[in-house]
PDB file of N, CA, C and O in Angstrom:
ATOM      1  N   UNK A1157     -73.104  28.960 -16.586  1.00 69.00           N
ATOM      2  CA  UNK A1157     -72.917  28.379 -17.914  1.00 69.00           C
ATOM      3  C   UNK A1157     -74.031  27.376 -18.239  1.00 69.00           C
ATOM      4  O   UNK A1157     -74.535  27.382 -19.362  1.00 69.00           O
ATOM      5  N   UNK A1158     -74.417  26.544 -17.325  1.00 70.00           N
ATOM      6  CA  UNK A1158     -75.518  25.321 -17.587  1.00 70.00           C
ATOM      7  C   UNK A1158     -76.783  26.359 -18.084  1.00 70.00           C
ATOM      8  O   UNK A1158     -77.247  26.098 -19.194  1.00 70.00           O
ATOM      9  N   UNK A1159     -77.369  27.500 -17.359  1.00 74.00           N
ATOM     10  CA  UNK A1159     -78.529  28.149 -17.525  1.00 74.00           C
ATOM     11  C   UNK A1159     -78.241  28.456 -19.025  1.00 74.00           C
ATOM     12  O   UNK A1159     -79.018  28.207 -19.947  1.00 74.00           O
ATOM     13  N   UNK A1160     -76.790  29.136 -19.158  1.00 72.00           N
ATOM     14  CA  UNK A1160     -77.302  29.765 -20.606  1.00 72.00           C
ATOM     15  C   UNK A1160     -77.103  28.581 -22.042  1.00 72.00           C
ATOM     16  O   UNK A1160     -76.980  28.910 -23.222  1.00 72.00           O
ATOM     17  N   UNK A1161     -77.118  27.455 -21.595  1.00 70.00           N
ATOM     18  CA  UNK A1161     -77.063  26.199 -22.428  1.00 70.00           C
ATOM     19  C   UNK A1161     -78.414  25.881 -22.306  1.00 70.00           C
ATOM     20  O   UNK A1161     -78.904  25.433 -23.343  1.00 70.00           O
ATOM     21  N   UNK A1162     -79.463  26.018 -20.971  1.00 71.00           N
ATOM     22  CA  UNK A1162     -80.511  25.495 -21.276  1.00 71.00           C
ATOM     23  C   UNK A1162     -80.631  24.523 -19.994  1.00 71.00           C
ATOM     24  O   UNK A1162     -81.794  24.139 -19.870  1.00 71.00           O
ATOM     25  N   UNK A1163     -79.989  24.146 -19.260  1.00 75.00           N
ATOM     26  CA  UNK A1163     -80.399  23.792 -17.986  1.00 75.00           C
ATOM     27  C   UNK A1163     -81.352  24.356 -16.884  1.00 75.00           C
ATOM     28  O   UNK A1163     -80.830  24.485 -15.777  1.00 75.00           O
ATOM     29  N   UNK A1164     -82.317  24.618 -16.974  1.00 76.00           N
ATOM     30  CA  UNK A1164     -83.176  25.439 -16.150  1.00 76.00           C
ATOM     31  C   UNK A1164     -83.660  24.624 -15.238  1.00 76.00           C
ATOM     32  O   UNK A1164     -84.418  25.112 -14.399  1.00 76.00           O
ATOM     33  N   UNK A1165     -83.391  23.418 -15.189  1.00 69.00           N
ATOM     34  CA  UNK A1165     -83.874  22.520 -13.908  1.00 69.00           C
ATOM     35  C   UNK A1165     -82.840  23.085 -12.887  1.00 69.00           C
ATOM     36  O   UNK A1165     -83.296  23.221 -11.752  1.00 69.00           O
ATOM     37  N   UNK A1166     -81.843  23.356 -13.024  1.00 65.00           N
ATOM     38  CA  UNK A1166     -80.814  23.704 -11.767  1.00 65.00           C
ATOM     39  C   UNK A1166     -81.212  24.932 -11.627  1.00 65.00           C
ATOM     40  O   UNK A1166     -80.304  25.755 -11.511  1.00 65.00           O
ATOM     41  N   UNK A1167     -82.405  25.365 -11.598  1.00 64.00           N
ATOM     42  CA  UNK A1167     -82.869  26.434 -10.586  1.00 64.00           C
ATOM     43  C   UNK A1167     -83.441  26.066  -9.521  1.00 64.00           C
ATOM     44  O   UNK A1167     -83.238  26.595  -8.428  1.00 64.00           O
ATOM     45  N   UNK A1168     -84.643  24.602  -9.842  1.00 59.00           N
ATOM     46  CA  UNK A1168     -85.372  24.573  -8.844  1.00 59.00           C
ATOM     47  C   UNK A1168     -84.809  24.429  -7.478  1.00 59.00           C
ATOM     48  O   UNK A1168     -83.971  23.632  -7.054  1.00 59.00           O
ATOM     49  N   UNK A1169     -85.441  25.354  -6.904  1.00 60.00           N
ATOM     50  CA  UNK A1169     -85.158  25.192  -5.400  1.00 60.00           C
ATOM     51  C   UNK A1169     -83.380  25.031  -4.776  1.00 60.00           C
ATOM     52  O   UNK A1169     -83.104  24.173  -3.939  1.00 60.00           O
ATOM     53  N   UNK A1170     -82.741  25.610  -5.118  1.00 66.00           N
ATOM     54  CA  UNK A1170     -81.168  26.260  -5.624  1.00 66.00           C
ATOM     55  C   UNK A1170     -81.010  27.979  -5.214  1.00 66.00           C
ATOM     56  O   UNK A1170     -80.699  28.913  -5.953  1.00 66.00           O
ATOM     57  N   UNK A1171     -81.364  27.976  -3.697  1.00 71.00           N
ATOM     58  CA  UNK A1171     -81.319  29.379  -3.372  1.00 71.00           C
ATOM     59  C   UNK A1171     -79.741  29.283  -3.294  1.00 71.00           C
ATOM     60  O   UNK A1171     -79.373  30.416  -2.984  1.00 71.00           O
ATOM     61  N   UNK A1172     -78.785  28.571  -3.411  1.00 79.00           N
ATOM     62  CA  UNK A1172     -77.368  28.940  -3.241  1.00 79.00           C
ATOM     63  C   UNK A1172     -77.121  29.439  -4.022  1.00 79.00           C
ATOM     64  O   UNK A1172     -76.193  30.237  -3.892  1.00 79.00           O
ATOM     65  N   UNK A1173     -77.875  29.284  -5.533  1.00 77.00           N
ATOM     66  CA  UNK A1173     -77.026  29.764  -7.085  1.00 77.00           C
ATOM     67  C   UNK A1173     -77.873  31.112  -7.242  1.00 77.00           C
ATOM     68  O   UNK A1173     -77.870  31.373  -8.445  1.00 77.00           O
ATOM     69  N   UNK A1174     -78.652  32.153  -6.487  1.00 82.00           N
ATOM     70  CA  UNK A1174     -79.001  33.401  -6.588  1.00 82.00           C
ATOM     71  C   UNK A1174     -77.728  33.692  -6.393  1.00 82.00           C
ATOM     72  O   UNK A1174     -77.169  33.031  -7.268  1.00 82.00           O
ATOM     73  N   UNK A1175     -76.851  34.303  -5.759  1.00 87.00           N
ATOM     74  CA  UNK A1175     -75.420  34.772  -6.031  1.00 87.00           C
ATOM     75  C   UNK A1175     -74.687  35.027  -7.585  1.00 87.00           C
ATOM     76  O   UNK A1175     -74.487  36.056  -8.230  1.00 87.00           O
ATOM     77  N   UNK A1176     -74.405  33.646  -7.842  1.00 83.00           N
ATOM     78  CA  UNK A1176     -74.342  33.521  -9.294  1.00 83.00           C
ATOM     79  C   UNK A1176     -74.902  34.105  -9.771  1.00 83.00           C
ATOM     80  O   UNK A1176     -74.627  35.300  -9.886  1.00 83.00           O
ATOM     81  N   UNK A1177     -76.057  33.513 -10.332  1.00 84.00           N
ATOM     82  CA  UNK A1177     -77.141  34.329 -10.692  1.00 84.00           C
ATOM     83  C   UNK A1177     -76.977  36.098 -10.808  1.00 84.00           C
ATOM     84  O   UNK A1177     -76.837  36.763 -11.835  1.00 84.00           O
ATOM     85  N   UNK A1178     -77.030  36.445  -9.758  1.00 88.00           N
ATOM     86  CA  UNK A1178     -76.847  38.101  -9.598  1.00 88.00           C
ATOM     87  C   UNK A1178     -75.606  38.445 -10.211  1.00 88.00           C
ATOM     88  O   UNK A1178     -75.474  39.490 -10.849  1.00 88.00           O
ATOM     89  N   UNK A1179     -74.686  37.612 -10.047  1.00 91.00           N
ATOM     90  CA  UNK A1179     -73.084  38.552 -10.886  1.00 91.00           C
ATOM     91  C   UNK A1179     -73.648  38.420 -11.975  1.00 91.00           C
ATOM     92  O   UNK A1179     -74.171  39.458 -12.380  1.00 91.00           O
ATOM     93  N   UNK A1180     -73.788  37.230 -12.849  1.00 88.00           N
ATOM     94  CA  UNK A1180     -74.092  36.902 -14.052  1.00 88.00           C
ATOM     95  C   UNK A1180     -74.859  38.190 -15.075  1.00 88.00           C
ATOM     96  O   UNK A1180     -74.715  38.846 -16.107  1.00 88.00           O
ATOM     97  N   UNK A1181     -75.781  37.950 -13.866  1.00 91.00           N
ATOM     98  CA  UNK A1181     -76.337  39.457 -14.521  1.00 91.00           C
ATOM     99  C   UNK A1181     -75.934  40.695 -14.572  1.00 91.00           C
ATOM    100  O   UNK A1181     -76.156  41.425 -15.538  1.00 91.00           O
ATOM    101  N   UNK A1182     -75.274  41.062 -13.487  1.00 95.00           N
ATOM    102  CA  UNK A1182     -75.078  42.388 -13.712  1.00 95.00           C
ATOM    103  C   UNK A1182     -73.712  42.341 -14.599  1.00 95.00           C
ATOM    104  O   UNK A1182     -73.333  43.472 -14.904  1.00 95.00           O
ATOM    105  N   UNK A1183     -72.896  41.291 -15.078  1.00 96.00           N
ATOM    106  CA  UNK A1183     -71.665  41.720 -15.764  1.00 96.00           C
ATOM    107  C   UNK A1183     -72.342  41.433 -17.147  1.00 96.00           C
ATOM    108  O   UNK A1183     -71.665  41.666 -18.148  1.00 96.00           O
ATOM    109  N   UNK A1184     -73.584  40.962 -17.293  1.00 93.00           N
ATOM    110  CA  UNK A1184     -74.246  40.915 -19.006  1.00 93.00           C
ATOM    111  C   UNK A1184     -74.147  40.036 -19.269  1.00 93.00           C
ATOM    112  O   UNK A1184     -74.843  39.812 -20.259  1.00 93.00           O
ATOM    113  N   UNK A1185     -73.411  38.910 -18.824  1.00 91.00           N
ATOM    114  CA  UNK A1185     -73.335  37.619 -19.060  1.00 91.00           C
ATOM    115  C   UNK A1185     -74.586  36.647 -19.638  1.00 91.00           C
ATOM    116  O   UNK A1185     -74.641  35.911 -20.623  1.00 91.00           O
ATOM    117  N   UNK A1186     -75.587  36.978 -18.562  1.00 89.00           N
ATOM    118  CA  UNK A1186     -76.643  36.274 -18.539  1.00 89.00           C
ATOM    119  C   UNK A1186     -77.720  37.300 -18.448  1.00 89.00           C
ATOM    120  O   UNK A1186     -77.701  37.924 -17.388  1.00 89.00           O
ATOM    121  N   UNK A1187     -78.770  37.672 -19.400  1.00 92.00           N
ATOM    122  CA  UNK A1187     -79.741  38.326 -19.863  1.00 92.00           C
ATOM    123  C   UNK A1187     -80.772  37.770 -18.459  1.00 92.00           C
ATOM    124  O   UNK A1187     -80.981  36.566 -18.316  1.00 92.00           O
ATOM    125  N   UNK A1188     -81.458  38.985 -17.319  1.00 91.00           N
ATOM    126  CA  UNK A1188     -82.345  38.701 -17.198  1.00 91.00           C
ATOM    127  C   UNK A1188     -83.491  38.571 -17.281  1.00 91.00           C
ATOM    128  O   UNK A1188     -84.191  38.530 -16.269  1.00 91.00           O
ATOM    129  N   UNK A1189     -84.020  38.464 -18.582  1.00 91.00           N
ATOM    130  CA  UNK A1189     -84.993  37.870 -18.982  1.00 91.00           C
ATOM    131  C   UNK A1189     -84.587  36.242 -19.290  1.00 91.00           C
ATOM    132  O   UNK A1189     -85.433  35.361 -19.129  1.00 91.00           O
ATOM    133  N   UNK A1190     -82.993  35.891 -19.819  1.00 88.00           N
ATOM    134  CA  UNK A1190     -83.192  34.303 -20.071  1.00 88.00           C
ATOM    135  C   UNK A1190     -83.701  33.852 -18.259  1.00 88.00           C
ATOM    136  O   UNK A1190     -84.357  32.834 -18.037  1.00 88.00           O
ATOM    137  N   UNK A1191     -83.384  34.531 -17.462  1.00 84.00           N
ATOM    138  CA  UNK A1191     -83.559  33.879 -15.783  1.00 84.00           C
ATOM    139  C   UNK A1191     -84.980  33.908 -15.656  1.00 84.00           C
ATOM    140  O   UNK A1191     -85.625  33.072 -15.023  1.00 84.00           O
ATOM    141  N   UNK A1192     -85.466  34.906 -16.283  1.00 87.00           N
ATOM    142  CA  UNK A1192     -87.307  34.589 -15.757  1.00 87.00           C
ATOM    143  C   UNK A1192     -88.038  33.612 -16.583  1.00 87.00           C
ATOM    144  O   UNK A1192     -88.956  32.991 -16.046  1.00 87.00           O
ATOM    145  N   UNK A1193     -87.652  33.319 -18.249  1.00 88.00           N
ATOM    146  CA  UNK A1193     -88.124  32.582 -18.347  1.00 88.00           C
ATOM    147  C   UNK A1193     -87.913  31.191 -18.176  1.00 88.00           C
ATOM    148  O   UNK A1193     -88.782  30.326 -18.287  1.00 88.00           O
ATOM    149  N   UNK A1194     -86.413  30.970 -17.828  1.00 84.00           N
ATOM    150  CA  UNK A1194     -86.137  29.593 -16.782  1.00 84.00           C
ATOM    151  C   UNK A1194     -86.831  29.354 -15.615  1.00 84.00           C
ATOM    152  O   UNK A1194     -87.009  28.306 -14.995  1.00 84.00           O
ATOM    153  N   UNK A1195     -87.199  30.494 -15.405  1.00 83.00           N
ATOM    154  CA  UNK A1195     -87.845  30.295 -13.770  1.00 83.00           C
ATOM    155  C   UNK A1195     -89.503  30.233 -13.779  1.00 83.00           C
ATOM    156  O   UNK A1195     -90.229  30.155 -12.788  1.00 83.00           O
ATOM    157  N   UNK A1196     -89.807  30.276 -14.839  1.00 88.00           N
ATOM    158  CA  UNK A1196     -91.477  30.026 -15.111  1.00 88.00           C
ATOM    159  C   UNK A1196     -91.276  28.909 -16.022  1.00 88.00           C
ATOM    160  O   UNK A1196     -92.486  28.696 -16.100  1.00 88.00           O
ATOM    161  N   UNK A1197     -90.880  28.197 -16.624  1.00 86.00           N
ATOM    162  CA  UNK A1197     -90.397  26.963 -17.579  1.00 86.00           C
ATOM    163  C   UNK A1197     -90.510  25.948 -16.152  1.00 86.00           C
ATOM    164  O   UNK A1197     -91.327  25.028 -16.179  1.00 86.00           O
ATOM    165  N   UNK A1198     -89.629  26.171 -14.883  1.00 84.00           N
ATOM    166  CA  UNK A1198     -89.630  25.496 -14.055  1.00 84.00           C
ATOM    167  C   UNK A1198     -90.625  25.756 -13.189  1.00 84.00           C
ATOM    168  O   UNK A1198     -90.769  24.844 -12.374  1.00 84.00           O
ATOM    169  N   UNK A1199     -91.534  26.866 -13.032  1.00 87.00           N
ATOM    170  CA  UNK A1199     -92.690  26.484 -11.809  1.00 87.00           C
ATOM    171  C   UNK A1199     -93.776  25.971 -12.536  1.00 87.00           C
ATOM    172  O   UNK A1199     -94.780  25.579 -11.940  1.00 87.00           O
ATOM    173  N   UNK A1200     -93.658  25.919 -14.106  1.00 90.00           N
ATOM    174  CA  UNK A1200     -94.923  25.192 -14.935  1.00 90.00           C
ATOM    175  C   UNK A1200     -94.308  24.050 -14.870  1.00 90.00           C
ATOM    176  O   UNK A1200     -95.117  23.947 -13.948  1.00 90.00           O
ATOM    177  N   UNK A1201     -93.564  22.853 -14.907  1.00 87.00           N
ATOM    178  CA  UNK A1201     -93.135  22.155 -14.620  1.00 87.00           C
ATOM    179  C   UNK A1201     -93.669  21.351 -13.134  1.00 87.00           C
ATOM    180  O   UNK A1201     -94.480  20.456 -12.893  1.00 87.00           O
ATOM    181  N   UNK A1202     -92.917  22.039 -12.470  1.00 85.00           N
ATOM    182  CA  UNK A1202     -93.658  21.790 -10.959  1.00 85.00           C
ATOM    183  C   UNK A1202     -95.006  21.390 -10.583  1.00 85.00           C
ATOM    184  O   UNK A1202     -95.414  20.389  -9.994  1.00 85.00           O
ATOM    185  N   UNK A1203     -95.872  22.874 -11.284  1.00 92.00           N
ATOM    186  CA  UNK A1203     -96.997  22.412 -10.854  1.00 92.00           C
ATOM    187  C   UNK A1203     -98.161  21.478 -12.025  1.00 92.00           C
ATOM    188  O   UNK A1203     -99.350  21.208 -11.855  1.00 92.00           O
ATOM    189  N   UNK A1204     -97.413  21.219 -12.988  1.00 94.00           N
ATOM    190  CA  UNK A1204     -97.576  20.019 -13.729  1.00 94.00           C
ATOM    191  C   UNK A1204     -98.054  18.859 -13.304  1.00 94.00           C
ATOM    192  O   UNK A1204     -99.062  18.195 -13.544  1.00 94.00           O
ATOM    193  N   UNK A1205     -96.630  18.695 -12.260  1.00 91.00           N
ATOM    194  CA  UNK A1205     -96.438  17.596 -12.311  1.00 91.00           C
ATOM    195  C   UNK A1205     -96.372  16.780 -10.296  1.00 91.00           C
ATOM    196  O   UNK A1205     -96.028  15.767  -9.688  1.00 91.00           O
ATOM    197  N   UNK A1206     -97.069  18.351 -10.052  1.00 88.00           N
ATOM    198  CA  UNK A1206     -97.264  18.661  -8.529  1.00 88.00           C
ATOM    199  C   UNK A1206     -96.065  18.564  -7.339  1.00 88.00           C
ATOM    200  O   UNK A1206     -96.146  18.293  -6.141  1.00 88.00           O
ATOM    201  N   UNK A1207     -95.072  18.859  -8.087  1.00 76.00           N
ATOM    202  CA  UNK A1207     -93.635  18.955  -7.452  1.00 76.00           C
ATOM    203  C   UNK A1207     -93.475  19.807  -6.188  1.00 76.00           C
ATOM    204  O   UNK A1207     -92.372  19.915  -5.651  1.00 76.00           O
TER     205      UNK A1207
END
């Protein structure tokens, strides 16, 4: 629910929430494309800011 509001910081480095993640997707819930571009939103971030 946070991702599809726009929380994309609770990806970084959050290998527990791939699970999630994976149902989410496959029941349609969560579009994966909104997951990739959370997940490049957050490694431009990172290396921004050298995280």
């Amino acid at each position: 629910m946070t991702l599809k509001a726009g929380a994309d910081l609770l990806l970084g480095g959050k290998l527990e929430n791939l699970p999630i993640l994976e149902a989410a997707t496959e029941s349609g819930e969560l579009p994966k494309e909104r997951i990739k571009d959370a997940l490049v939103r957050v490694q431009t971030l990172q290396d921004d800011y050298s995280l």
